[in-house]
Coordinates of C-alpha atoms in Angstrom, one line a residue:
Chain A
M1 CA 210.0 -11.2 243.2
L2 CA 209.2 -12.8 239.9
K3 CA 206.7 -15.6 240.3
K4 CA 207.5 -19.1 239.3
E5 CA 204.7 -19.1 236.8
D6 CA 206.1 -16.0 235.1
V7 CA 209.5 -17.7 234.7
Q8 CA 207.8 -20.8 233.3
K9 CA 205.9 -18.7 230.9
V10 CA 208.9 -16.8 229.6
A11 CA 210.8 -20.1 229.3
R12 CA 208.0 -21.5 227.3
L13 CA 207.9 -18.4 225.0
A14 CA 211.7 -18.7 224.5
N15 CA 211.4 -22.4 223.7
L16 CA 213.4 -23.4 226.8
C17 CA 213.0 -26.4 229.1
L18 CA 214.1 -25.5 232.7
S19 CA 214.6 -27.8 235.6
E20 CA 213.0 -26.8 238.9
K21 CA 216.4 -25.7 240.2
E22 CA 217.0 -23.5 237.1
E23 CA 213.6 -22.0 237.5
E24 CA 214.5 -20.9 241.0
R25 CA 217.9 -19.6 240.0
F26 CA 216.6 -17.7 236.9
S27 CA 213.8 -16.3 239.0
N28 CA 216.3 -14.7 241.3
Q29 CA 218.5 -13.4 238.4
L30 CA 215.6 -12.0 236.4
T31 CA 214.2 -10.3 239.5
A32 CA 217.6 -8.7 240.1
I33 CA 217.6 -7.5 236.5
L34 CA 214.1 -6.1 236.7
D35 CA 214.8 -4.3 239.9
Y36 CA 217.9 -2.8 238.4
V37 CA 216.1 -1.5 235.3
S38 CA 213.2 -0.3 237.3
K39 CA 215.5 2.3 238.8
L40 CA 214.9 4.2 235.6
S41 CA 211.3 4.8 236.5
E42 CA 212.4 6.9 239.4
L43 CA 213.2 9.6 236.9
N44 CA 210.6 11.9 235.6
V45 CA 210.8 11.9 231.8
D46 CA 207.5 13.6 231.1
K47 CA 209.2 16.4 229.2
V48 CA 211.8 14.4 227.5
C49 CA 211.3 13.5 223.8
P50 CA 211.9 9.9 222.7
L51 CA 215.4 9.4 221.2
F52 CA 215.4 6.8 218.5
S53 CA 219.1 7.1 217.6
I54 CA 221.9 9.3 218.7
E55 CA 223.2 9.3 215.1
K56 CA 220.4 10.0 212.8
E57 CA 216.7 10.7 213.0
R58 CA 215.4 9.0 210.0
M59 CA 215.9 5.8 208.1
E60 CA 218.2 5.5 205.2
M61 CA 216.6 3.5 202.3
R62 CA 217.8 1.6 199.4
E63 CA 216.7 1.5 195.7
D64 CA 214.6 -1.5 194.7
K65 CA 217.4 -3.3 193.0
V66 CA 218.0 -7.0 192.8
E67 CA 221.3 -8.5 193.8
K68 CA 222.3 -12.1 193.8
G69 CA 222.2 -13.7 197.2
L70 CA 223.8 -16.9 198.3
E71 CA 224.5 -19.9 196.2
L72 CA 222.3 -22.9 197.0
S73 CA 225.4 -24.9 198.0
E74 CA 226.3 -22.2 200.5
V75 CA 222.7 -22.2 201.9
T76 CA 222.5 -25.9 202.2
S77 CA 225.9 -26.1 203.9
F78 CA 224.3 -24.4 207.0
S79 CA 222.6 -27.7 207.9
E80 CA 223.4 -31.4 207.7
N81 CA 219.8 -32.2 207.2
I82 CA 218.8 -31.1 203.7
R83 CA 216.3 -32.8 201.3
D84 CA 216.0 -31.6 197.7
G85 CA 217.4 -28.2 198.7
L86 CA 215.0 -27.8 201.6
F87 CA 215.8 -27.7 205.3
V88 CA 214.5 -30.7 207.2
V89 CA 212.9 -29.9 210.6
P90 CA 210.9 -31.9 213.1
K91 CA 207.4 -32.5 211.8
I92 CA 205.2 -29.6 212.7
I93 CA 201.7 -30.7 213.7
E94 CA 199.2 -28.0 214.4
Chain B
M1 CA 167.3 -13.8 221.4
N2 CA 168.6 -11.9 218.4
L3 CA 172.2 -13.0 217.7
E4 CA 174.4 -11.3 215.1
A5 CA 177.9 -12.1 213.8
V6 CA 180.7 -9.5 214.1
I7 CA 183.4 -10.1 211.5
G8 CA 186.8 -8.4 211.0
L9 CA 189.3 -9.4 208.3
E10 CA 193.0 -9.2 208.0
V11 CA 194.3 -9.2 204.5
H12 CA 198.0 -9.8 203.8
C13 CA 199.1 -8.6 200.4
Q14 CA 202.5 -8.9 198.7
L15 CA 203.7 -5.6 197.3
A16 CA 205.0 -5.7 193.7
S17 CA 208.6 -4.7 194.3
C18 CA 211.5 -6.5 192.5
S19 CA 213.6 -7.0 195.6
K20 CA 212.7 -7.9 199.2
I21 CA 211.7 -5.5 201.9
F22 CA 215.1 -5.4 203.9
C23 CA 217.6 -7.0 201.4
S24 CA 218.3 -7.2 197.7
C25 CA 217.1 -10.8 197.1
P26 CA 214.6 -11.2 194.2
T27 CA 210.9 -11.6 195.0
K28 CA 210.2 -13.7 191.8
F29 CA 207.7 -16.5 192.2
G30 CA 208.5 -20.0 191.3
A31 CA 212.3 -20.1 192.0
L32 CA 213.8 -23.3 193.3
P33 CA 213.8 -23.6 197.1
N34 CA 216.3 -21.6 199.0
T35 CA 217.8 -19.9 195.9
Q36 CA 216.5 -16.4 196.6
V37 CA 218.1 -15.9 200.1
C38 CA 221.0 -14.0 201.6
P39 CA 222.4 -13.5 205.1
V40 CA 219.9 -10.7 205.9
C41 CA 216.7 -12.7 205.1
L42 CA 218.2 -15.9 206.6
G43 CA 218.8 -14.0 209.8
L44 CA 222.5 -14.8 210.0
P45 CA 224.4 -13.0 212.8
G46 CA 225.9 -9.6 212.2
V47 CA 223.7 -8.4 209.4
L48 CA 221.5 -5.2 209.2
P49 CA 218.2 -4.7 207.4
V50 CA 218.0 -1.8 204.9
F51 CA 214.5 -0.7 204.0
N52 CA 213.4 -0.7 200.3
K53 CA 212.2 2.7 199.1
R54 CA 209.8 1.2 196.5
V55 CA 208.1 -0.8 199.1
L56 CA 207.3 2.4 201.0
E57 CA 205.9 4.0 197.9
L58 CA 203.7 1.0 197.1
A59 CA 202.4 0.9 200.7
I60 CA 201.6 4.6 200.6
I61 CA 199.7 4.2 197.3
S62 CA 197.7 1.3 198.8
G63 CA 196.9 3.4 201.9
L64 CA 195.8 6.3 199.8
A65 CA 193.6 4.1 197.6
L66 CA 191.9 2.8 200.8
S67 CA 191.3 6.4 202.0
C68 CA 193.7 6.0 204.9
K69 CA 195.7 8.7 206.7
I70 CA 199.4 8.2 206.0
N71 CA 201.2 8.8 209.2
N72 CA 204.2 11.1 209.1
H73 CA 205.9 9.0 211.8
S74 CA 205.8 5.3 212.0
R75 CA 208.2 2.6 213.1
F76 CA 209.1 -1.1 213.0
H77 CA 208.8 -3.6 215.8
R78 CA 210.0 -7.1 216.3
K79 CA 207.3 -9.7 216.8
N80 CA 208.9 -12.6 218.6
Y81 CA 207.9 -16.2 218.2
F82 CA 209.4 -19.5 217.4
Y83 CA 208.5 -21.3 214.2
P84 CA 210.7 -23.2 211.7
D85 CA 209.7 -20.8 208.9
L86 CA 211.1 -17.8 210.8
P87 CA 214.9 -18.1 210.9
K88 CA 215.4 -14.9 212.9
A89 CA 212.8 -16.0 215.5
Y90 CA 211.2 -12.7 215.1
Q91 CA 209.2 -11.0 212.3
I92 CA 209.9 -7.3 211.5
S93 CA 206.4 -5.8 211.6
Q94 CA 204.7 -2.6 212.7
Y95 CA 202.9 -2.4 216.0
D96 CA 201.6 0.7 217.8
E97 CA 202.7 3.1 215.1
P98 CA 201.5 1.7 211.7
L99 CA 202.2 3.4 208.4
A100 CA 198.5 4.2 207.7
T101 CA 195.3 4.4 209.8
G102 CA 191.6 5.2 209.6
G103 CA 190.6 4.3 206.0
S104 CA 187.4 2.8 204.6
I105 CA 185.9 1.3 201.5
N106 CA 182.3 1.4 200.3
L107 CA 180.3 -1.7 199.6
D108 CA 177.1 -0.7 197.7
G109 CA 176.6 2.2 200.1
K110 CA 177.8 0.5 203.3
K111 CA 181.0 1.8 204.7
I112 CA 183.5 -0.7 206.0
G113 CA 186.2 0.9 208.1
I114 CA 189.9 0.1 207.8
T115 CA 191.6 0.3 211.1
R116 CA 195.1 0.2 209.9
L117 CA 197.5 -0.7 207.1
H118 CA 201.0 -1.7 208.2
L119 CA 204.2 -3.0 206.6
E120 CA 205.9 -6.3 207.5
E121 CA 208.0 -9.1 206.1
D122 CA 206.7 -12.5 205.1
A123 CA 208.0 -15.8 206.7
G124 CA 209.3 -18.8 204.8
K125 CA 207.2 -21.7 203.5
L126 CA 206.7 -25.0 205.3
M127 CA 205.9 -28.2 203.5
H128 CA 204.9 -31.3 205.3
A129 CA 206.5 -34.6 204.3
E130 CA 206.5 -38.1 205.7
G131 CA 208.0 -37.9 209.2
A132 CA 209.4 -34.4 208.8
S133 CA 208.6 -30.8 207.7
L134 CA 210.6 -29.1 205.0
V135 CA 211.5 -25.3 204.9
D136 CA 212.0 -23.1 201.9
F137 CA 213.2 -19.6 203.0
N138 CA 212.6 -17.9 199.6
R139 CA 209.5 -16.0 200.9
C140 CA 211.4 -14.7 204.0
G141 CA 211.5 -11.0 203.7
I142 CA 208.9 -10.7 200.9
P143 CA 207.3 -7.3 201.5
L144 CA 203.7 -7.4 202.7
I145 CA 201.1 -5.0 203.8
E146 CA 198.5 -6.1 206.3
I147 CA 195.2 -4.4 206.0
V148 CA 193.0 -4.8 209.1
S149 CA 189.3 -4.0 208.8
E150 CA 187.1 -2.6 211.6
P151 CA 184.6 -5.3 212.9
D152 CA 182.0 -3.7 210.6
I153 CA 181.2 -6.9 208.6
R154 CA 178.0 -8.7 209.5
S155 CA 177.7 -11.7 207.2
P156 CA 179.8 -14.2 205.2
E157 CA 178.5 -12.6 202.0
E158 CA 179.6 -9.2 203.1
A159 CA 183.1 -10.6 203.9
Y160 CA 183.2 -11.9 200.4
A161 CA 182.2 -8.6 198.9
Y162 CA 184.8 -6.8 201.1
L163 CA 187.6 -9.1 199.9
T164 CA 186.6 -8.7 196.3
E165 CA 186.6 -4.9 196.6
I166 CA 190.0 -4.8 198.4
K167 CA 191.5 -7.1 195.7
A168 CA 190.1 -4.9 193.0
I169 CA 191.5 -1.8 194.6
L170 CA 195.0 -3.3 195.1
Q171 CA 195.0 -4.6 191.5
Y172 CA 193.8 -1.3 190.0
T173 CA 196.5 0.6 191.8
E174 CA 199.0 -2.1 190.6
V175 CA 200.6 -2.4 194.0
S176 CA 200.2 -6.1 193.9
N177 CA 199.3 -8.9 191.5
C178 CA 197.0 -10.3 194.2
N179 CA 197.5 -13.8 193.0
M180 CA 196.1 -16.1 195.6
E181 CA 197.6 -19.3 194.1
E182 CA 201.0 -17.7 194.5
G183 CA 200.3 -16.6 198.0
S184 CA 200.4 -12.9 197.1
L185 CA 197.0 -12.4 198.8
R186 CA 196.0 -14.1 202.0
C187 CA 193.3 -13.6 204.5
D188 CA 192.6 -14.3 208.2
V189 CA 189.2 -13.9 209.7
N190 CA 188.1 -12.8 213.2
V191 CA 184.5 -13.7 214.1
S192 CA 182.4 -13.4 217.2
I193 CA 178.7 -13.5 218.0
R194 CA 176.8 -11.0 220.1
R195 CA 173.3 -10.2 221.1
E196 CA 172.3 -7.4 218.8
G197 CA 173.3 -4.1 220.2
E198 CA 175.5 -5.5 223.0
G199 CA 179.3 -5.6 223.4
L200 CA 181.5 -8.0 221.5
G201 CA 181.7 -11.7 222.3
E202 CA 184.8 -13.8 222.5
K203 CA 186.4 -13.8 219.1
V204 CA 187.7 -16.7 217.2
E205 CA 190.4 -16.4 214.5
I206 CA 190.3 -18.6 211.4
K207 CA 193.4 -19.2 209.4
N208 CA 194.3 -21.3 206.4
L209 CA 191.9 -19.7 204.1
N210 CA 192.9 -20.1 200.5
S211 CA 190.1 -18.5 198.6
F212 CA 187.4 -15.8 199.0
R213 CA 184.8 -18.6 198.7
G214 CA 186.7 -20.5 201.4
V215 CA 186.4 -17.5 203.7
E216 CA 182.7 -17.3 203.0
K217 CA 182.2 -21.0 203.6
A218 CA 184.3 -21.1 206.8
L219 CA 182.3 -18.1 208.2
H220 CA 179.0 -19.9 207.5
Y221 CA 180.2 -22.9 209.4
E222 CA 181.9 -21.0 212.2
I223 CA 178.9 -18.6 212.8
E224 CA 176.5 -21.5 213.0
R225 CA 178.9 -23.3 215.4
Q226 CA 179.2 -20.3 217.7
I227 CA 175.5 -19.7 217.8
E228 CA 174.9 -23.3 218.7
V229 CA 177.5 -23.1 221.6
I230 CA 175.8 -20.0 222.9
K231 CA 172.2 -21.3 222.6
S232 CA 173.2 -24.5 224.5
G233 CA 174.3 -22.2 227.3
R234 CA 178.1 -22.9 226.9
K235 CA 180.8 -20.3 226.2
V236 CA 182.8 -19.6 223.1
F237 CA 186.5 -19.6 223.8
Q238 CA 189.0 -17.2 222.3
E239 CA 191.1 -19.4 220.0
T240 CA 192.6 -19.9 216.6
R241 CA 190.9 -22.4 214.3
L242 CA 191.8 -23.9 210.9
F243 CA 189.4 -24.4 208.1
D244 CA 189.2 -27.8 206.5
E245 CA 188.2 -27.1 202.9
K246 CA 187.3 -30.7 202.2
K247 CA 185.2 -31.3 205.2
Q248 CA 183.9 -27.7 205.3
V249 CA 184.5 -27.4 209.0
T250 CA 186.7 -25.4 211.3
F251 CA 188.7 -27.1 214.1
T252 CA 190.9 -25.9 217.0
M253 CA 194.5 -25.1 216.1
R254 CA 195.6 -23.5 219.4
A255 CA 194.5 -21.1 222.1
K256 CA 194.9 -17.7 220.7
E257 CA 198.2 -16.0 221.8
E258 CA 197.9 -12.6 223.3
A259 CA 199.8 -9.6 221.8
K260 CA 202.0 -9.6 224.9
D261 CA 203.2 -13.2 224.2
Y262 CA 204.8 -11.8 221.1
R263 CA 206.9 -9.5 223.2
Y264 CA 206.8 -6.7 220.7
F265 CA 209.7 -4.2 221.0
P266 CA 211.0 -1.5 218.7
E267 CA 213.3 -2.9 216.0
P268 CA 216.7 -1.5 217.1
D269 CA 218.2 -2.0 213.7
L270 CA 215.8 0.4 212.0
L271 CA 215.1 4.0 212.6
P272 CA 211.7 5.6 212.5
L273 CA 210.0 5.8 209.2
I274 CA 209.4 9.4 208.3
V275 CA 207.0 10.2 205.4
E276 CA 207.0 13.9 204.2
K277 CA 203.8 15.6 203.1
E278 CA 205.4 16.3 199.7
Q279 CA 206.0 12.6 199.1
I280 CA 202.4 11.7 200.0
E281 CA 201.1 14.5 197.6
S282 CA 203.3 13.3 194.7
L283 CA 202.1 9.7 195.2
K284 CA 198.5 10.8 195.3
S285 CA 198.8 11.4 191.5
Q286 CA 199.7 7.8 191.1
V287 CA 196.5 6.5 192.5
P288 CA 194.5 5.7 189.4
E289 CA 190.7 5.7 188.9
L290 CA 189.5 2.8 191.0
A291 CA 186.9 0.2 190.2
S292 CA 184.0 1.8 192.0
Q293 CA 184.7 5.2 190.3
K294 CA 185.1 3.5 186.9
K295 CA 181.8 1.7 187.5
E296 CA 180.0 4.9 188.1
R297 CA 181.6 6.5 185.0
F298 CA 180.7 3.5 182.9
M299 CA 177.0 3.8 184.0
K300 CA 176.9 7.5 183.4
D301 CA 179.0 7.8 180.2
Y302 CA 178.0 4.6 178.4
G303 CA 174.5 4.1 179.8
L304 CA 175.3 0.6 181.1
S305 CA 173.3 -1.0 183.9
E306 CA 175.0 -1.2 187.3
Y307 CA 175.2 -5.0 186.9
D308 CA 177.1 -4.8 183.6
A309 CA 179.3 -1.9 184.7
K310 CA 180.3 -4.0 187.8
I311 CA 181.3 -6.9 185.7
L312 CA 183.3 -4.8 183.2
T313 CA 185.2 -3.1 186.0
S314 CA 185.7 -6.2 188.1
T315 CA 189.3 -6.3 186.8
K316 CA 191.4 -3.5 185.3
E317 CA 192.2 -5.7 182.3
M318 CA 188.5 -6.1 181.5
A319 CA 187.8 -2.4 181.8
I320 CA 190.8 -1.6 179.6
F321 CA 189.6 -4.2 177.1
F322 CA 186.2 -2.7 177.0
E323 CA 187.3 0.9 176.6
T324 CA 189.9 -0.1 173.9
C325 CA 187.1 -1.7 171.9
L326 CA 185.1 1.6 172.1
R327 CA 187.9 3.5 170.4
S328 CA 187.3 1.6 167.1
Y329 CA 183.6 0.7 167.7
D330 CA 181.5 3.3 169.4
K331 CA 178.6 1.2 170.5
P332 CA 179.1 0.6 174.3
K333 CA 176.0 -1.6 174.8
I334 CA 176.8 -3.9 171.9
V335 CA 180.5 -4.3 173.0
N336 CA 179.2 -4.9 176.6
N337 CA 176.9 -7.7 175.4
W338 CA 179.7 -9.4 173.5
I339 CA 182.1 -9.2 176.4
T340 CA 179.7 -10.1 179.2
T341 CA 178.0 -13.0 177.4
E342 CA 180.3 -14.4 174.7
L343 CA 183.8 -13.5 176.0
L344 CA 183.2 -14.2 179.7
G345 CA 181.2 -17.3 178.7
L346 CA 184.2 -18.7 176.8
L347 CA 186.7 -17.7 179.5
A348 CA 184.7 -19.5 182.1
E349 CA 184.2 -22.5 180.0
K350 CA 187.9 -22.8 179.1
K351 CA 189.0 -21.7 182.6
K352 CA 191.1 -19.0 181.2
K353 CA 191.9 -15.5 182.2
L354 CA 191.5 -12.5 179.9
A355 CA 195.2 -11.8 179.9
D356 CA 195.9 -15.3 178.6
S357 CA 193.2 -15.3 175.9
L358 CA 193.9 -14.7 172.2
V359 CA 191.0 -12.3 171.8
K360 CA 192.2 -8.8 171.3
P361 CA 189.9 -5.7 171.3
E362 CA 190.7 -5.0 167.6
L363 CA 189.7 -8.5 166.6
L364 CA 186.3 -8.2 168.4
T365 CA 185.6 -4.7 166.9
K366 CA 186.6 -5.8 163.4
M367 CA 184.1 -8.6 163.6
L368 CA 181.4 -6.3 165.0
L369 CA 181.9 -4.0 162.0
L370 CA 181.6 -7.0 159.7
I371 CA 178.2 -7.7 161.3
D372 CA 177.1 -4.1 160.9
D373 CA 178.1 -4.2 157.3
G374 CA 176.0 -7.3 156.7
V375 CA 179.0 -9.4 155.7
I376 CA 178.0 -12.0 158.4
S377 CA 174.9 -12.3 160.6
G378 CA 175.0 -11.8 164.3
K379 CA 174.4 -15.5 164.7
I380 CA 177.4 -16.5 162.5
G381 CA 179.3 -13.8 164.5
K382 CA 179.1 -16.1 167.5
D383 CA 180.8 -18.9 165.6
V384 CA 183.4 -16.5 164.3
F385 CA 184.0 -15.2 167.8
A386 CA 184.5 -18.7 169.2
E387 CA 187.1 -19.2 166.4
I388 CA 188.9 -15.9 167.3
F389 CA 188.9 -17.1 170.9
A390 CA 190.4 -20.4 169.9
S391 CA 193.0 -19.3 167.3
G392 CA 193.4 -15.5 167.6
K393 CA 192.9 -15.3 163.9
D394 CA 191.6 -12.3 162.0
P395 CA 187.8 -12.5 161.6
E396 CA 188.0 -11.7 157.9
E397 CA 190.3 -14.6 157.4
I398 CA 188.0 -16.9 159.4
I399 CA 185.0 -15.9 157.4
K400 CA 186.8 -16.5 154.1
E401 CA 188.3 -19.8 155.2
K402 CA 185.0 -21.2 156.5
G403 CA 182.8 -19.7 153.8
L404 CA 180.7 -17.9 156.3
V405 CA 179.9 -14.8 154.2
Q406 CA 176.2 -14.0 154.3
I407 CA 174.2 -14.8 151.2
K408 CA 172.6 -11.6 150.1
D409 CA 172.1 -12.1 146.4
T410 CA 168.5 -12.7 145.3
D411 CA 169.2 -15.4 142.8
S412 CA 171.1 -17.7 145.2
L413 CA 168.4 -17.2 147.9
Y414 CA 165.6 -18.0 145.4
L415 CA 167.3 -21.3 144.6
V416 CA 167.2 -22.3 148.2
I417 CA 163.7 -21.0 148.8
D418 CA 162.3 -22.9 145.8
E419 CA 164.0 -26.1 147.0
V420 CA 162.5 -25.7 150.5
L421 CA 159.0 -24.9 149.1
S422 CA 159.0 -27.9 146.8
E423 CA 159.8 -30.1 149.8
N424 CA 157.0 -28.6 151.9
P425 CA 153.7 -28.5 150.0
Q426 CA 151.8 -28.9 153.3
A427 CA 153.4 -25.7 154.7
I428 CA 152.4 -23.8 151.6
K429 CA 148.9 -25.1 152.0
D430 CA 148.8 -24.2 155.7
Y431 CA 150.0 -20.7 154.9
Q432 CA 147.4 -20.2 152.2
E433 CA 144.7 -21.3 154.6
G434 CA 145.7 -18.5 157.0
K435 CA 148.2 -20.3 159.2
K436 CA 150.9 -17.5 159.0
K437 CA 153.1 -19.4 161.5
A438 CA 154.1 -21.8 158.7
V439 CA 156.6 -19.1 157.5
G440 CA 158.7 -19.6 160.6
S441 CA 159.3 -23.3 159.9
L442 CA 160.1 -22.5 156.3
I443 CA 162.7 -19.8 157.3
G444 CA 164.2 -22.3 159.7
Q445 CA 164.7 -24.7 156.9
I446 CA 166.2 -22.1 154.6
M447 CA 168.7 -21.2 157.4
K448 CA 169.5 -24.8 157.9
K449 CA 170.2 -25.4 154.2
T450 CA 172.4 -22.3 154.0
M451 CA 174.1 -23.2 157.4
G452 CA 172.8 -19.9 158.8
R453 CA 174.3 -17.8 156.1
A454 CA 171.1 -16.5 154.5
N455 CA 170.5 -12.9 155.3
P456 CA 167.4 -13.3 157.4
E457 CA 165.5 -10.2 156.4
L458 CA 166.1 -10.7 152.7
A459 CA 165.2 -14.4 152.9
N460 CA 162.0 -13.5 154.7
Q461 CA 161.1 -11.0 152.1
L462 CA 161.7 -13.3 149.2
L463 CA 159.9 -16.2 150.8
L464 CA 156.8 -14.0 151.3
K465 CA 157.0 -12.9 147.7
R466 CA 157.1 -16.5 146.5
L467 CA 154.1 -17.3 148.7
G468 CA 152.2 -14.7 146.8
E469 CA 152.4 -11.8 149.2
D470 CA 152.5 -8.4 147.6
I471 CA 155.6 -6.7 149.1

C-alpha cells in the first residue's frame, strides 16, 4: 500500500493540491496500478535485450535548416494575458 | 583541523547550430520575444521532436576536444519539473547514458577530470516585472551541452582557470561563441568542505553566476561560510543557493532536489542515439589545434615566454592576428610586444574586443617596417599605432598627415641643436667641467623641440660633435 506521504509528495511534484479524501482515493488507485505493473517483475528478463522501438533501431535526424515558426499573433493568441509579446505568469519568487 | 574545499563545475554551453535541437526554429540572438517558436518547442500537443544532425556533430567535436570517450549508444530522457519557462513541463536531456564520458583538461600540469558531456535543450527566459513574471520562449529548444567536471577543483582560483580553459577550448573548436552576455555559456557550482583526506561533505549548489569572476567571488564567500558553519560545530545542509553579485554573498534558494524528484524516464518520442566509429574518426579531423597546444608551439617556434604565449593564445582571434602579422613581418618578439602592450592596452582602455577593433595585422606590420626603415621612431610609432587603432587608417597616411617623419638630415638637426645650445649655456659649462649627464637634458630638449621626430642616434652624435667631442 502506497503511504500517504508518498501520495503527497507525488502530488507536490505534479503541482496538484489534493484534499484528504482525494489523497486516500488516489492512494488506493495508485497502489492498484503499481501492483498491476509489478506483475512484470515476475518474469525473468535477464537474457532479453532492451527494445527501444519495434519499428527502427536508431534515430532519424534532420539537417540544420531554419524554417519559419509561428507568427507572433498566433503565439500570443494562446493566452489572454500577454504584455509586450510576453506571457504573463504569476510572479516567481525564489 | 585541516579543511579543504571540494569543487565541481557544471558548464552549459550553447552549440552554434542555425536551428534548434529538436525543431527548425532559428537560434539567432536578440529576436523579439516569442518570435522564434513553433508547436514543437512550445510543447503543443501532438508534435514530435526531430533531432538536429549538426548539433550532434558539434557535441561530438566538443567531446573530442575535451578528451572524452564518445559513446556509441546514448539516449535522451525527460527531466520533469514545473516552471513557467518550461512549457512542456519536462526538459529533454540525457541521464544515465550521456553522449560522452571520461574526459579531462590540463591546468598548468594539473589534470581536472570531466565526468560527462551530455546534450539537452534550453528552457525559456523569465523576466520579473512589477507584480508578475514574463516569459519569452525563444530560448526553448536551443541546443546545449552540459559539461560536468569531476570534483577535482580545490580553490576559487582553480575554478576560474578551469572555466577559462573550457571556454578557450570551446571557442577554438568553434562549437560555440561562448558569449556570456547572451547566455551562450553558463555555469553552476557545487562546493563542499571536507577534512583533508576524508570523504566528501554535504554539497551546496550555487546558481545565478553570470561571470567567471562571479564564480570565483561566490566560491570565496561560500567556502568561508561553510568552514565557519563546521568550525562552530553545526552542519552544512545540502541546498541550492544564489549569489548576490552586489552584496557578494550567497543565500538559500531552496533545498536541493534529488534526481528522483525529476522522475527521469526515457524520452519515448526519440530513439537511441547511435554514433558510428567512422563518424567519430571523420570529426576528429575537425578538432583544430587547441589553445594549450598552440601555446606550447608559440613558445617553441617563436621563443616566447610562457606568459606571453598564454596571452596570445587566450583567444583564437588573438593567435590568428599574431600569426598573420608574422607572415609579413618575421620578428615574433617585436610583434608580441606590440600586441601584448600597445594593442591589449588600448583594447582594455576602450573596452573593445579585438574583433571590433580597426587594427588589422597588415596595418601593424606596415608600421613596424616603417620603424625598421627609420622613417619614424619607435616612440612616434606608439602615437601612430594609437591613431591606427582609432581610425583604421594606413600608417603611411597618418605619418604624412601629421608630419611625423623622422628628422634625419644633418642640417635640420644642427639648426635645432644650435638653438638648444644657445638657450643652455649652463649645460655646456657643466658638460665641459665633466658632468657628462648634461647631455641627457640637452637631448631631451632637442626631442621636445622636434616633437619627438629627431632621429635619436643621429641627434646624439651631432650634439656631441658640437660639444667638441671627436667622433
